[in-house]
Amino acid sequence: MARSQDAAGDQAVPRPSTSRYTVGHRYLHAKTRYPLTVRYIGPLPPPSGSTPSCSATALSSEVPAAESAPSNPPSSSPSEQIWLGVEYDDPAYGKGHDGLYKDVRVFHASQQGSAAFIKLAGEPLLKGNTLMESIEERYGSILVRSDAPQAGLSDATVNFEAGTEHQTTNTSSSNTGRAGESIVLGSSNANIIVQAPNISSVKQRVGRLEKIRNMGFEEEWIACLGGDDQPGLKQELKRRMGALRWLNLSRNLIPSWHEVASIVDCFTGLEALTLNHSRLQKLSVDNNNLRPSQPDKPLDETFGKLKELHLSDCRLTWDETCAIVKLFPNLEILHLEANRPLDRLTRSLGRLENLKELRLSGCPTSTWEGVISSLVSLPSLDSLDLSYTPIGRIEPGSEQLHNVKSFTLLSSSLRTWSDLDHLANQFPNLTNLRFSLSESYPQDGQLTKDEKDLRSICIAKFPHITTFNSTVISASERRDSEVFYVGYVRKSVAAMMAFSRVAFQAQDQPQGQESGAKESDWGRWDELITKHGLAQNEATKAVKAGLKGKMITLNVHTPDRLEPTTISILPSAPISLLHRKITKALNGTAYKRRWTGETTSHTLWTVVYPDGDAEHGQKPGVPEKAVKVCSQDDTGSFFKTKTKTRPQARDVGWWFVDGDGIWAEEAPPDSDSE
């Protein structure tokens, strides 16, 4: 870790040359290899009257750092100690300040605690690699030698397959002897020699730059394109790597978008660029986007061929993002995950006609209204990811994103079911939903943590989704989920009204004003009641007192007459009590003559109404946990299928729900009643 030191009291030493470091450029700390950006070069404290040309504030516009700030320190005595003011990518490695030295502002760091001062003695910082060097180290020479039997290869090539995202480079040399080809592992200091038969053909296959489509140099600390000292190298790279489609330069030391443009220029077929964990100099919103090296070629012309851009954890604000995307007019995929300064969406992202996928996962944006207003201008947006954001409420609004088909909100902080209703209204054509609650979800939130119930309720609330949490929704699951939702609403409304009554009596508060206190607060309630022919349950509109409020109603059919007889019973009652109640009820009817009293043996069957019976309050598709099944055919008669399951071990509520039908018939004298 860099050590912050005070120049006072240090022995005067000759001022070292500082030409090897430039303000605004990025380096690695020589001891810890932590990435950082140089923000200041000079004595401490800075000379009085010195301009801020050596500070980070002078680099807010997008011009090369070497032109905006001199590499030499301000005018000072030859014996003064020179210091490097740096800003670490990770604040944990800084010295707890943001560029202040003894209450004197030396430079401005973007993060509190990320700044440090390093004494310029020896080589405290290391430069990064050039892309040209990294390509040749891995794949062999870029320039094709006329005297080489295998074009594009060298004896110091690397045995790695192209296109992997994470690569580890180990320099090796090959030798050919009687035992065959062998390689000396560079990391072993020539102490390990490994036989590698046919290594030449492997080198030849790996070194075919013309065939490479994906190439990754993550955490290899690429700082620039390179190749300026070799005539024709850039042109040859451009010629040989025209097939490259995806380039990963994550965790790099690239200082500016101009350097990025120089790299992109060399790959004519490039479509996807990954720059995660970068710290690029900011683009000003009114920047003219001209490249100093090619003033006749704007940046948006260079980046116009790119369709996919990854900028996760680049410390971007929304305004900076809006300035960047102007350079990429043909973007289809944009990833902005974990950008901690991106806490508010304050303006439209712009007229990106082709943008289909946007990910803001892990950004601290908390206002839903800003999200909708900023993205409504994107006509092709199909997929949106807002996972791990602190959005706690979704307000009702008139603006809708009709084109969004896929939405992800994992680890959500939404607190009420109405938030999901508003979400369904603003994404009317959603077909794919990924949703889960945060592990720290508060206890007073309305949403259930039961994954099965949460899935059923989400399916019911979003009428068009075909996939939930990457699992396909079948037609039968949708029907069951919507019927379950109706019952869940009834229970929730009753519970809320009971709580409201207690609060009203105790604190004299308005009764029934909470969200969800009536069925109309539950989104698709009325629609689902009509769709499935479910009768409104008046019990949800007024809380019943005592055991009577818990009783369910069953409709009993007999062979003599299909007009049902209604009985009420507690779900917790045993099946034997249901037998007795049915016997008593049927003995009191004129049309049932064969029942002779409570000693009569009889058989019970559940009744399945294929299309529902709204007149008697029955639902289609009675649960399959029936004692026996009795279905009604098209002629109105019943047919029965006997099962081997015996019901005595279960209570009434296990077999039947409110509104179910029962077929009851007298059992033969020698049969067991069920």
PDB file of C-alpha atoms in Angstrom, residues 29-304:
ATOM      1  CA  HIS A  29       1.825   0.654  -7.397  1.00  0.00           C
ATOM      2  CA  ALA A  30       5.217  -1.064  -7.635  1.00  0.00           C
ATOM      3  CA  LYS A  31       4.887  -2.991  -4.370  1.00  0.00           C
ATOM      4  CA  THR A  32       1.195  -3.758  -4.072  1.00  0.00           C
ATOM      5  CA  ARG A  33       0.202  -3.630  -7.760  1.00  0.00           C
ATOM      6  CA  TYR A  34      -2.943  -1.688  -6.871  1.00  0.00           C
ATOM      7  CA  PRO A  35      -4.249   0.374  -9.823  1.00  0.00           C
ATOM      8  CA  LEU A  36      -4.221   4.168  -9.421  1.00  0.00           C
ATOM      9  CA  THR A  37      -4.300   7.455 -11.325  1.00  0.00           C
ATOM     10  CA  VAL A  38      -1.687  10.214 -10.933  1.00  0.00           C
ATOM     11  CA  ARG A  39      -3.409  13.486 -10.040  1.00  0.00           C
ATOM     12  CA  TYR A  40      -0.476  15.678  -8.977  1.00  0.00           C
ATOM     13  CA  ILE A  41       3.308  15.862  -9.342  1.00  0.00           C
ATOM     14  CA  GLY A  42       5.234  18.363  -7.257  1.00  0.00           C
ATOM     15  CA  PRO A  43       6.417  19.434  -3.807  1.00  0.00           C
ATOM     16  CA  LEU A  44       4.323  19.438  -0.666  1.00  0.00           C
ATOM     17  CA  PRO A  45       2.847  21.806   0.103  1.00  0.00           C
ATOM     18  CA  PRO A  46       2.409  23.138  -3.452  1.00  0.00           C
ATOM     19  CA  PRO A  47       4.220  26.430  -4.183  1.00  0.00           C
ATOM     20  CA  SER A  48       2.085  29.446  -3.433  1.00  0.00           C
ATOM     21  CA  GLY A  49       0.425  30.873  -6.513  1.00  0.00           C
ATOM     22  CA  SER A  50       0.791  27.653  -8.523  1.00  0.00           C
ATOM     23  CA  THR A  51      -1.989  26.884 -10.988  1.00  0.00           C
ATOM     24  CA  PRO A  52      -4.082  23.720 -10.737  1.00  0.00           C
ATOM     25  CA  SER A  53      -2.690  22.461 -14.028  1.00  0.00           C
ATOM     26  CA  CYS A  54      -1.257  19.461 -12.249  1.00  0.00           C
ATOM     27  CA  SER A  55      -4.460  18.518 -10.449  1.00  0.00           C
ATOM     28  CA  ALA A  56      -7.325  16.279 -11.442  1.00  0.00           C
ATOM     29  CA  THR A  57      -9.590  19.275 -11.869  1.00  0.00           C
ATOM     30  CA  ALA A  58      -7.638  20.292 -14.953  1.00  0.00           C
ATOM     31  CA  LEU A  59      -8.569  17.020 -16.659  1.00  0.00           C
ATOM     32  CA  SER A  60     -12.341  17.251 -16.636  1.00  0.00           C
ATOM     33  CA  SER A  61     -12.428  17.772 -20.376  1.00  0.00           C
ATOM     34  CA  GLU A  62     -11.506  14.944 -22.687  1.00  0.00           C
ATOM     35  CA  VAL A  63      -8.067  15.837 -24.040  1.00  0.00           C
ATOM     36  CA  PRO A  64      -4.821  13.911 -23.645  1.00  0.00           C
ATOM     37  CA  ALA A  65      -3.342  14.282 -20.202  1.00  0.00           C
ATOM     38  CA  ALA A  66       0.083  15.089 -21.623  1.00  0.00           C
ATOM     39  CA  GLU A  67      -1.352  18.165 -23.324  1.00  0.00           C
ATOM     40  CA  SER A  68      -3.435  19.398 -20.399  1.00  0.00           C
ATOM     41  CA  ALA A  69      -0.911  18.964 -17.591  1.00  0.00           C
ATOM     42  CA  PRO A  70       2.886  18.974 -17.737  1.00  0.00           C
ATOM     43  CA  SER A  71       4.723  15.899 -16.478  1.00  0.00           C
ATOM     44  CA  ASN A  72       7.259  18.066 -14.625  1.00  0.00           C
ATOM     45  CA  PRO A  73       6.296  19.606 -11.291  1.00  0.00           C
ATOM     46  CA  PRO A  74       5.723  23.314 -10.667  1.00  0.00           C
ATOM     47  CA  SER A  75       8.734  25.545 -10.331  1.00  0.00           C
ATOM     48  CA  SER A  76      10.573  24.594  -7.155  1.00  0.00           C
ATOM     49  CA  SER A  77      14.009  24.440  -5.666  1.00  0.00           C
ATOM     50  CA  PRO A  78      16.281  21.683  -7.061  1.00  0.00           C
ATOM     51  CA  SER A  79      16.627  20.298  -3.553  1.00  0.00           C
ATOM     52  CA  GLU A  80      12.874  19.997  -2.897  1.00  0.00           C
ATOM     53  CA  GLN A  81      11.391  16.516  -2.580  1.00  0.00           C
ATOM     54  CA  ILE A  82       8.877  15.696  -5.298  1.00  0.00           C
ATOM     55  CA  TRP A  83       5.678  13.849  -4.437  1.00  0.00           C
ATOM     56  CA  LEU A  84       3.076  12.016  -6.487  1.00  0.00           C
ATOM     57  CA  GLY A  85      -0.523  12.704  -5.578  1.00  0.00           C
ATOM     58  CA  VAL A  86      -2.498   9.618  -6.582  1.00  0.00           C
ATOM     59  CA  GLU A  87      -6.064   8.365  -6.462  1.00  0.00           C
ATOM     60  CA  TYR A  88      -6.588   4.625  -5.981  1.00  0.00           C
ATOM     61  CA  ASP A  89      -9.391   2.831  -7.802  1.00  0.00           C
ATOM     62  CA  ASP A  90     -10.418   1.274  -4.482  1.00  0.00           C
ATOM     63  CA  PRO A  91     -10.740   3.797  -1.606  1.00  0.00           C
ATOM     64  CA  ALA A  92      -9.660   1.079   0.835  1.00  0.00           C
ATOM     65  CA  TYR A  93      -6.078   1.497  -0.391  1.00  0.00           C
ATOM     66  CA  GLY A  94      -5.962   5.285   0.069  1.00  0.00           C
ATOM     67  CA  LYS A  95      -4.856   7.241   3.105  1.00  0.00           C
ATOM     68  CA  GLY A  96      -8.283   8.464   4.169  1.00  0.00           C
ATOM     69  CA  HIS A  97      -8.366  11.866   2.429  1.00  0.00           C
ATOM     70  CA  ASP A  98      -9.409  13.248  -0.966  1.00  0.00           C
ATOM     71  CA  GLY A  99      -6.344  15.298  -1.921  1.00  0.00           C
ATOM     72  CA  LEU A 100      -5.863  17.584   1.088  1.00  0.00           C
ATOM     73  CA  TYR A 101      -2.405  18.150   2.551  1.00  0.00           C
ATOM     74  CA  LYS A 102      -2.351  20.000   5.884  1.00  0.00           C
ATOM     75  CA  ASP A 103      -5.629  21.738   5.041  1.00  0.00           C
ATOM     76  CA  VAL A 104      -4.268  22.748   1.610  1.00  0.00           C
ATOM     77  CA  ARG A 105      -6.162  21.485  -1.416  1.00  0.00           C
ATOM     78  CA  VAL A 106      -3.640  19.772  -3.717  1.00  0.00           C
ATOM     79  CA  PHE A 107      -6.089  17.914  -5.977  1.00  0.00           C
ATOM     80  CA  HIS A 108      -9.643  16.599  -5.926  1.00  0.00           C
ATOM     81  CA  ALA A 109     -10.213  12.846  -5.728  1.00  0.00           C
ATOM     82  CA  SER A 110     -13.567  11.512  -6.869  1.00  0.00           C
ATOM     83  CA  GLN A 111     -13.943   9.309  -3.768  1.00  0.00           C
ATOM     84  CA  GLN A 112     -13.379  10.287  -0.167  1.00  0.00           C
ATOM     85  CA  GLY A 113     -10.468   8.350   1.305  1.00  0.00           C
ATOM     86  CA  SER A 114      -9.016   7.202  -2.033  1.00  0.00           C
ATOM     87  CA  ALA A 115      -6.124   9.737  -2.232  1.00  0.00           C
ATOM     88  CA  ALA A 116      -2.526   9.328  -1.111  1.00  0.00           C
ATOM     89  CA  PHE A 117       0.869  10.993  -1.553  1.00  0.00           C
ATOM     90  CA  ILE A 118       3.849   8.875  -2.631  1.00  0.00           C
ATOM     91  CA  LYS A 119       7.449  10.072  -2.428  1.00  0.00           C
ATOM     92  CA  LEU A 120       9.062  10.085  -5.858  1.00  0.00           C
ATOM     93  CA  ALA A 121      12.130   7.980  -5.187  1.00  0.00           C
ATOM     94  CA  GLY A 122      13.257   5.144  -7.402  1.00  0.00           C
ATOM     95  CA  GLU A 123      10.379   3.531  -9.348  1.00  0.00           C
ATOM     96  CA  PRO A 124       7.293   3.780  -7.115  1.00  0.00           C
ATOM     97  CA  LEU A 125       4.852   3.184 -10.006  1.00  0.00           C
ATOM     98  CA  LEU A 126       4.744   0.695 -12.867  1.00  0.00           C
ATOM     99  CA  LYS A 127       3.433   1.325 -16.347  1.00  0.00           C
ATOM    100  CA  GLY A 128       0.893  -1.013 -17.901  1.00  0.00           C
ATOM    101  CA  ASN A 129       1.260  -3.225 -20.956  1.00  0.00           C
ATOM    102  CA  THR A 130       0.497  -2.215 -24.503  1.00  0.00           C
ATOM    103  CA  LEU A 131      -2.113  -4.218 -26.370  1.00  0.00           C
ATOM    104  CA  MET A 132       0.390  -4.983 -29.136  1.00  0.00           C
ATOM    105  CA  GLU A 133       2.823  -6.509 -26.621  1.00  0.00           C
ATOM    106  CA  SER A 134       0.115  -8.613 -24.999  1.00  0.00           C
ATOM    107  CA  ILE A 135      -1.129  -9.953 -28.333  1.00  0.00           C
ATOM    108  CA  GLU A 136       2.367 -10.909 -29.469  1.00  0.00           C
ATOM    109  CA  GLU A 137       3.207 -12.455 -26.099  1.00  0.00           C
ATOM    110  CA  ARG A 138       0.171 -14.692 -26.317  1.00  0.00           C
ATOM    111  CA  TYR A 139      -0.234 -15.406 -30.041  1.00  0.00           C
ATOM    112  CA  GLY A 140       3.165 -14.722 -31.598  1.00  0.00           C
ATOM    113  CA  SER A 141       4.451 -12.068 -33.950  1.00  0.00           C
ATOM    114  CA  ILE A 142       1.879  -9.845 -35.633  1.00  0.00           C
ATOM    115  CA  LEU A 143       4.134  -9.036 -38.579  1.00  0.00           C
ATOM    116  CA  VAL A 144       4.433 -11.910 -41.016  1.00  0.00           C
ATOM    117  CA  ARG A 145       8.117 -12.721 -41.694  1.00  0.00           C
ATOM    118  CA  SER A 146       8.976 -13.844 -45.191  1.00  0.00           C
ATOM    119  CA  ASP A 147      11.639 -16.238 -43.896  1.00  0.00           C
ATOM    120  CA  ALA A 148       9.435 -17.857 -41.256  1.00  0.00           C
ATOM    121  CA  PRO A 149       8.196 -21.345 -42.152  1.00  0.00           C
ATOM    122  CA  GLN A 150       5.100 -20.779 -39.971  1.00  0.00           C
ATOM    123  CA  ALA A 151       3.731 -17.333 -40.557  1.00  0.00           C
ATOM    124  CA  GLY A 152       2.891 -15.288 -37.541  1.00  0.00           C
ATOM    125  CA  LEU A 153       4.715 -17.547 -35.067  1.00  0.00           C
ATOM    126  CA  SER A 154       7.827 -17.183 -32.951  1.00  0.00           C
ATOM    127  CA  ASP A 155       9.789 -19.407 -30.608  1.00  0.00           C
ATOM    128  CA  ALA A 156       8.427 -17.480 -27.627  1.00  0.00           C
ATOM    129  CA  THR A 157       4.747 -17.914 -28.309  1.00  0.00           C
ATOM    130  CA  VAL A 158       2.180 -18.991 -25.701  1.00  0.00           C
ATOM    131  CA  ASN A 159       0.109 -22.147 -25.620  1.00  0.00           C
ATOM    132  CA  PHE A 160      -3.396 -20.731 -24.905  1.00  0.00           C
ATOM    133  CA  GLU A 161      -6.633 -20.951 -26.772  1.00  0.00           C
ATOM    134  CA  ALA A 162      -8.063 -17.743 -28.129  1.00  0.00           C
ATOM    135  CA  GLY A 163     -11.256 -16.238 -26.913  1.00  0.00           C
ATOM    136  CA  THR A 164     -11.250 -17.080 -23.222  1.00  0.00           C
ATOM    137  CA  GLU A 165     -12.066 -14.275 -20.853  1.00  0.00           C
ATOM    138  CA  HIS A 166      -9.478 -15.078 -18.205  1.00  0.00           C
ATOM    139  CA  GLN A 167      -5.970 -15.816 -19.451  1.00  0.00           C
ATOM    140  CA  THR A 168      -2.721 -16.391 -17.533  1.00  0.00           C
ATOM    141  CA  THR A 169       0.420 -15.648 -19.517  1.00  0.00           C
ATOM    142  CA  ASN A 170       3.505 -17.785 -18.962  1.00  0.00           C
ATOM    143  CA  THR A 171       6.391 -17.147 -21.341  1.00  0.00           C
ATOM    144  CA  SER A 172       7.919 -20.337 -22.631  1.00  0.00           C
ATOM    145  CA  SER A 173      10.669 -21.318 -25.001  1.00  0.00           C
ATOM    146  CA  SER A 174      10.801 -24.462 -27.066  1.00  0.00           C
ATOM    147  CA  ASN A 175      13.601 -26.839 -27.868  1.00  0.00           C
ATOM    148  CA  THR A 176      13.713 -29.693 -30.286  1.00  0.00           C
ATOM    149  CA  GLY A 177      15.845 -32.694 -29.479  1.00  0.00           C
ATOM    150  CA  ARG A 178      15.967 -36.437 -29.930  1.00  0.00           C
ATOM    151  CA  ALA A 179      13.194 -36.907 -27.417  1.00  0.00           C
ATOM    152  CA  GLY A 180      11.008 -34.447 -29.306  1.00  0.00           C
ATOM    153  CA  GLU A 181       9.928 -30.882 -28.679  1.00  0.00           C
ATOM    154  CA  SER A 182       9.966 -29.462 -25.167  1.00  0.00           C
ATOM    155  CA  ILE A 183       9.246 -26.150 -23.495  1.00  0.00           C
ATOM    156  CA  VAL A 184      10.898 -24.354 -20.616  1.00  0.00           C
ATOM    157  CA  LEU A 185       8.325 -22.748 -18.324  1.00  0.00           C
ATOM    158  CA  GLY A 186       9.206 -19.097 -17.951  1.00  0.00           C
ATOM    159  CA  SER A 187       7.784 -18.894 -14.434  1.00  0.00           C
ATOM    160  CA  SER A 188      10.186 -21.600 -13.241  1.00  0.00           C
ATOM    161  CA  ASN A 189      13.425 -19.697 -14.007  1.00  0.00           C
ATOM    162  CA  ALA A 190      14.392 -22.420 -16.504  1.00  0.00           C
ATOM    163  CA  ASN A 191      14.216 -25.082 -13.804  1.00  0.00           C
ATOM    164  CA  ILE A 192      11.270 -26.957 -15.320  1.00  0.00           C
ATOM    165  CA  ILE A 193      11.398 -28.415 -18.815  1.00  0.00           C
ATOM    166  CA  VAL A 194       8.279 -30.118 -20.080  1.00  0.00           C
ATOM    167  CA  GLN A 195       8.097 -32.331 -23.146  1.00  0.00           C
ATOM    168  CA  ALA A 196       5.504 -30.978 -25.548  1.00  0.00           C
ATOM    169  CA  PRO A 197       5.125 -33.161 -28.615  1.00  0.00           C
ATOM    170  CA  ASN A 198       3.745 -31.359 -31.639  1.00  0.00           C
ATOM    171  CA  ILE A 199       4.064 -27.976 -29.920  1.00  0.00           C
ATOM    172  CA  SER A 200       4.807 -26.336 -33.252  1.00  0.00           C
ATOM    173  CA  SER A 201       1.393 -27.215 -34.647  1.00  0.00           C
ATOM    174  CA  VAL A 202      -0.221 -25.963 -31.443  1.00  0.00           C
ATOM    175  CA  LYS A 203       1.606 -22.665 -31.818  1.00  0.00           C
ATOM    176  CA  GLN A 204       0.533 -22.452 -35.412  1.00  0.00           C
ATOM    177  CA  ARG A 205      -3.119 -23.040 -34.536  1.00  0.00           C
ATOM    178  CA  VAL A 206      -3.095 -20.534 -31.667  1.00  0.00           C
ATOM    179  CA  GLY A 207      -1.247 -17.931 -33.698  1.00  0.00           C
ATOM    180  CA  ARG A 208      -3.809 -17.731 -36.491  1.00  0.00           C
ATOM    181  CA  LEU A 209      -4.968 -14.200 -35.774  1.00  0.00           C
ATOM    182  CA  GLU A 210      -7.255 -14.291 -38.793  1.00  0.00           C
ATOM    183  CA  LYS A 211      -9.440 -16.941 -37.073  1.00  0.00           C
ATOM    184  CA  ILE A 212      -9.826 -15.302 -33.665  1.00  0.00           C
ATOM    185  CA  ARG A 213     -13.333 -14.016 -32.944  1.00  0.00           C
ATOM    186  CA  ASN A 214     -13.135 -13.419 -29.174  1.00  0.00           C
ATOM    187  CA  MET A 215     -10.134 -12.092 -27.271  1.00  0.00           C
ATOM    188  CA  GLY A 216      -9.800 -11.239 -23.577  1.00  0.00           C
ATOM    189  CA  PHE A 217      -7.093  -9.407 -21.611  1.00  0.00           C
ATOM    190  CA  GLU A 218      -8.910  -8.866 -18.315  1.00  0.00           C
ATOM    191  CA  GLU A 219      -6.620  -7.798 -15.447  1.00  0.00           C
ATOM    192  CA  GLU A 220      -3.572  -7.684 -17.725  1.00  0.00           C
ATOM    193  CA  TRP A 221      -3.486  -3.920 -17.187  1.00  0.00           C
ATOM    194  CA  ILE A 222      -3.524  -2.753 -20.801  1.00  0.00           C
ATOM    195  CA  ALA A 223      -2.590   0.947 -20.882  1.00  0.00           C
ATOM    196  CA  CYS A 224      -2.551   1.806 -24.596  1.00  0.00           C
ATOM    197  CA  LEU A 225      -2.461   0.362 -28.097  1.00  0.00           C
ATOM    198  CA  GLY A 226       1.303   0.596 -28.590  1.00  0.00           C
ATOM    199  CA  GLY A 227       3.229  -0.226 -31.754  1.00  0.00           C
ATOM    200  CA  ASP A 228       4.228   3.358 -32.519  1.00  0.00           C
ATOM    201  CA  ASP A 229       7.889   2.379 -32.824  1.00  0.00           C
ATOM    202  CA  GLN A 230       7.249  -0.372 -35.397  1.00  0.00           C
ATOM    203  CA  PRO A 231       6.233   0.855 -38.856  1.00  0.00           C
ATOM    204  CA  GLY A 232       3.355  -1.040 -40.369  1.00  0.00           C
ATOM    205  CA  LEU A 233       2.456  -2.932 -37.199  1.00  0.00           C
ATOM    206  CA  LYS A 234      -0.956  -1.299 -36.729  1.00  0.00           C
ATOM    207  CA  GLN A 235      -1.858  -1.791 -40.376  1.00  0.00           C
ATOM    208  CA  GLU A 236      -0.887  -5.470 -40.205  1.00  0.00           C
ATOM    209  CA  LEU A 237      -2.922  -5.999 -37.035  1.00  0.00           C
ATOM    210  CA  LYS A 238      -5.884  -4.358 -38.722  1.00  0.00           C
ATOM    211  CA  ARG A 239      -5.494  -6.625 -41.741  1.00  0.00           C
ATOM    212  CA  ARG A 240      -5.069  -9.887 -39.820  1.00  0.00           C
ATOM    213  CA  MET A 241      -7.696  -9.433 -37.085  1.00  0.00           C
ATOM    214  CA  GLY A 242     -10.692  -8.424 -39.145  1.00  0.00           C
ATOM    215  CA  ALA A 243     -12.656 -11.423 -37.782  1.00  0.00           C
ATOM    216  CA  LEU A 244     -12.492 -10.243 -34.137  1.00  0.00           C
ATOM    217  CA  ARG A 245     -15.998  -9.608 -32.772  1.00  0.00           C
ATOM    218  CA  TRP A 246     -15.529  -9.277 -28.987  1.00  0.00           C
ATOM    219  CA  LEU A 247     -12.685  -7.676 -27.034  1.00  0.00           C
ATOM    220  CA  ASN A 248     -12.430  -7.725 -23.240  1.00  0.00           C
ATOM    221  CA  LEU A 249     -10.109  -5.114 -21.687  1.00  0.00           C
ATOM    222  CA  SER A 250     -11.558  -5.134 -18.156  1.00  0.00           C
ATOM    223  CA  ARG A 251      -9.325  -3.954 -15.290  1.00  0.00           C
ATOM    224  CA  ASN A 252      -7.102  -1.840 -17.496  1.00  0.00           C
ATOM    225  CA  LEU A 253      -4.915   1.265 -17.173  1.00  0.00           C
ATOM    226  CA  ILE A 254      -6.343   3.063 -20.214  1.00  0.00           C
ATOM    227  CA  PRO A 255      -6.650   6.773 -19.335  1.00  0.00           C
ATOM    228  CA  SER A 256      -9.035   8.165 -21.966  1.00  0.00           C
ATOM    229  CA  TRP A 257     -11.693   7.463 -24.576  1.00  0.00           C
ATOM    230  CA  HIS A 258      -9.267   8.637 -27.241  1.00  0.00           C
ATOM    231  CA  GLU A 259      -6.981   5.728 -26.429  1.00  0.00           C
ATOM    232  CA  VAL A 260      -9.978   3.397 -26.539  1.00  0.00           C
ATOM    233  CA  ALA A 261     -10.801   4.751 -29.994  1.00  0.00           C
ATOM    234  CA  SER A 262      -7.241   4.052 -31.182  1.00  0.00           C
ATOM    235  CA  ILE A 263      -7.657   0.423 -30.093  1.00  0.00           C
ATOM    236  CA  VAL A 264     -11.092   0.004 -31.662  1.00  0.00           C
ATOM    237  CA  ASP A 265      -9.763   1.425 -34.933  1.00  0.00           C
ATOM    238  CA  CYS A 266      -7.529  -1.622 -35.354  1.00  0.00           C
ATOM    239  CA  PHE A 267     -10.395  -4.146 -35.351  1.00  0.00           C
ATOM    240  CA  THR A 268     -12.693  -3.506 -38.289  1.00  0.00           C
ATOM    241  CA  GLY A 269     -15.188  -6.246 -37.384  1.00  0.00           C
ATOM    242  CA  LEU A 270     -15.439  -5.481 -33.662  1.00  0.00           C
ATOM    243  CA  GLU A 271     -18.999  -5.501 -32.305  1.00  0.00           C
ATOM    244  CA  ALA A 272     -18.670  -5.947 -28.519  1.00  0.00           C
ATOM    245  CA  LEU A 273     -16.316  -4.120 -26.147  1.00  0.00           C
ATOM    246  CA  THR A 274     -15.927  -4.838 -22.418  1.00  0.00           C
ATOM    247  CA  LEU A 275     -14.312  -2.157 -20.250  1.00  0.00           C
ATOM    248  CA  ASN A 276     -15.477  -3.191 -16.779  1.00  0.00           C
ATOM    249  CA  HIS A 277     -13.605  -1.684 -13.800  1.00  0.00           C
ATOM    250  CA  SER A 278     -12.104   1.107 -15.931  1.00  0.00           C
ATOM    251  CA  ARG A 279     -11.356   4.662 -14.770  1.00  0.00           C
ATOM    252  CA  LEU A 280     -11.545   6.686 -17.974  1.00  0.00           C
ATOM    253  CA  GLN A 281     -11.300  10.464 -17.954  1.00  0.00           C
ATOM    254  CA  LYS A 282     -14.704  12.077 -17.991  1.00  0.00           C
ATOM    255  CA  LEU A 283     -16.389  13.199 -21.163  1.00  0.00           C
ATOM    256  CA  SER A 284     -17.966  16.624 -20.966  1.00  0.00           C
ATOM    257  CA  VAL A 285     -21.550  16.736 -22.175  1.00  0.00           C
ATOM    258  CA  ASP A 286     -20.826  19.448 -24.763  1.00  0.00           C
ATOM    259  CA  ASN A 287     -17.624  17.770 -26.030  1.00  0.00           C
ATOM    260  CA  ASN A 288     -17.156  17.953 -29.793  1.00  0.00           C
ATOM    261  CA  ASN A 289     -15.807  14.384 -29.752  1.00  0.00           C
ATOM    262  CA  LEU A 290     -12.876  15.095 -32.098  1.00  0.00           C
ATOM    263  CA  ARG A 291      -9.740  13.027 -31.831  1.00  0.00           C
ATOM    264  CA  PRO A 292      -6.536  15.075 -31.589  1.00  0.00           C
ATOM    265  CA  SER A 293      -4.622  12.556 -33.703  1.00  0.00           C
ATOM    266  CA  GLN A 294      -7.325  12.526 -36.385  1.00  0.00           C
ATOM    267  CA  PRO A 295      -9.265  15.804 -36.101  1.00  0.00           C
ATOM    268  CA  ASP A 296     -11.253  14.966 -39.201  1.00  0.00           C
ATOM    269  CA  LYS A 297     -12.666  11.761 -37.670  1.00  0.00           C
ATOM    270  CA  PRO A 298     -15.117  12.098 -34.739  1.00  0.00           C
ATOM    271  CA  LEU A 299     -15.284   9.478 -32.012  1.00  0.00           C
ATOM    272  CA  ASP A 300     -18.852   8.475 -32.859  1.00  0.00           C
ATOM    273  CA  GLU A 301     -17.654   7.408 -36.321  1.00  0.00           C
ATOM    274  CA  THR A 302     -15.062   5.112 -34.724  1.00  0.00           C
ATOM    275  CA  PHE A 303     -17.482   3.661 -32.181  1.00  0.00           C
ATOM    276  CA  GLY A 304     -20.422   3.531 -34.580  1.00  0.00           C
TER     277      GLY A 304
END
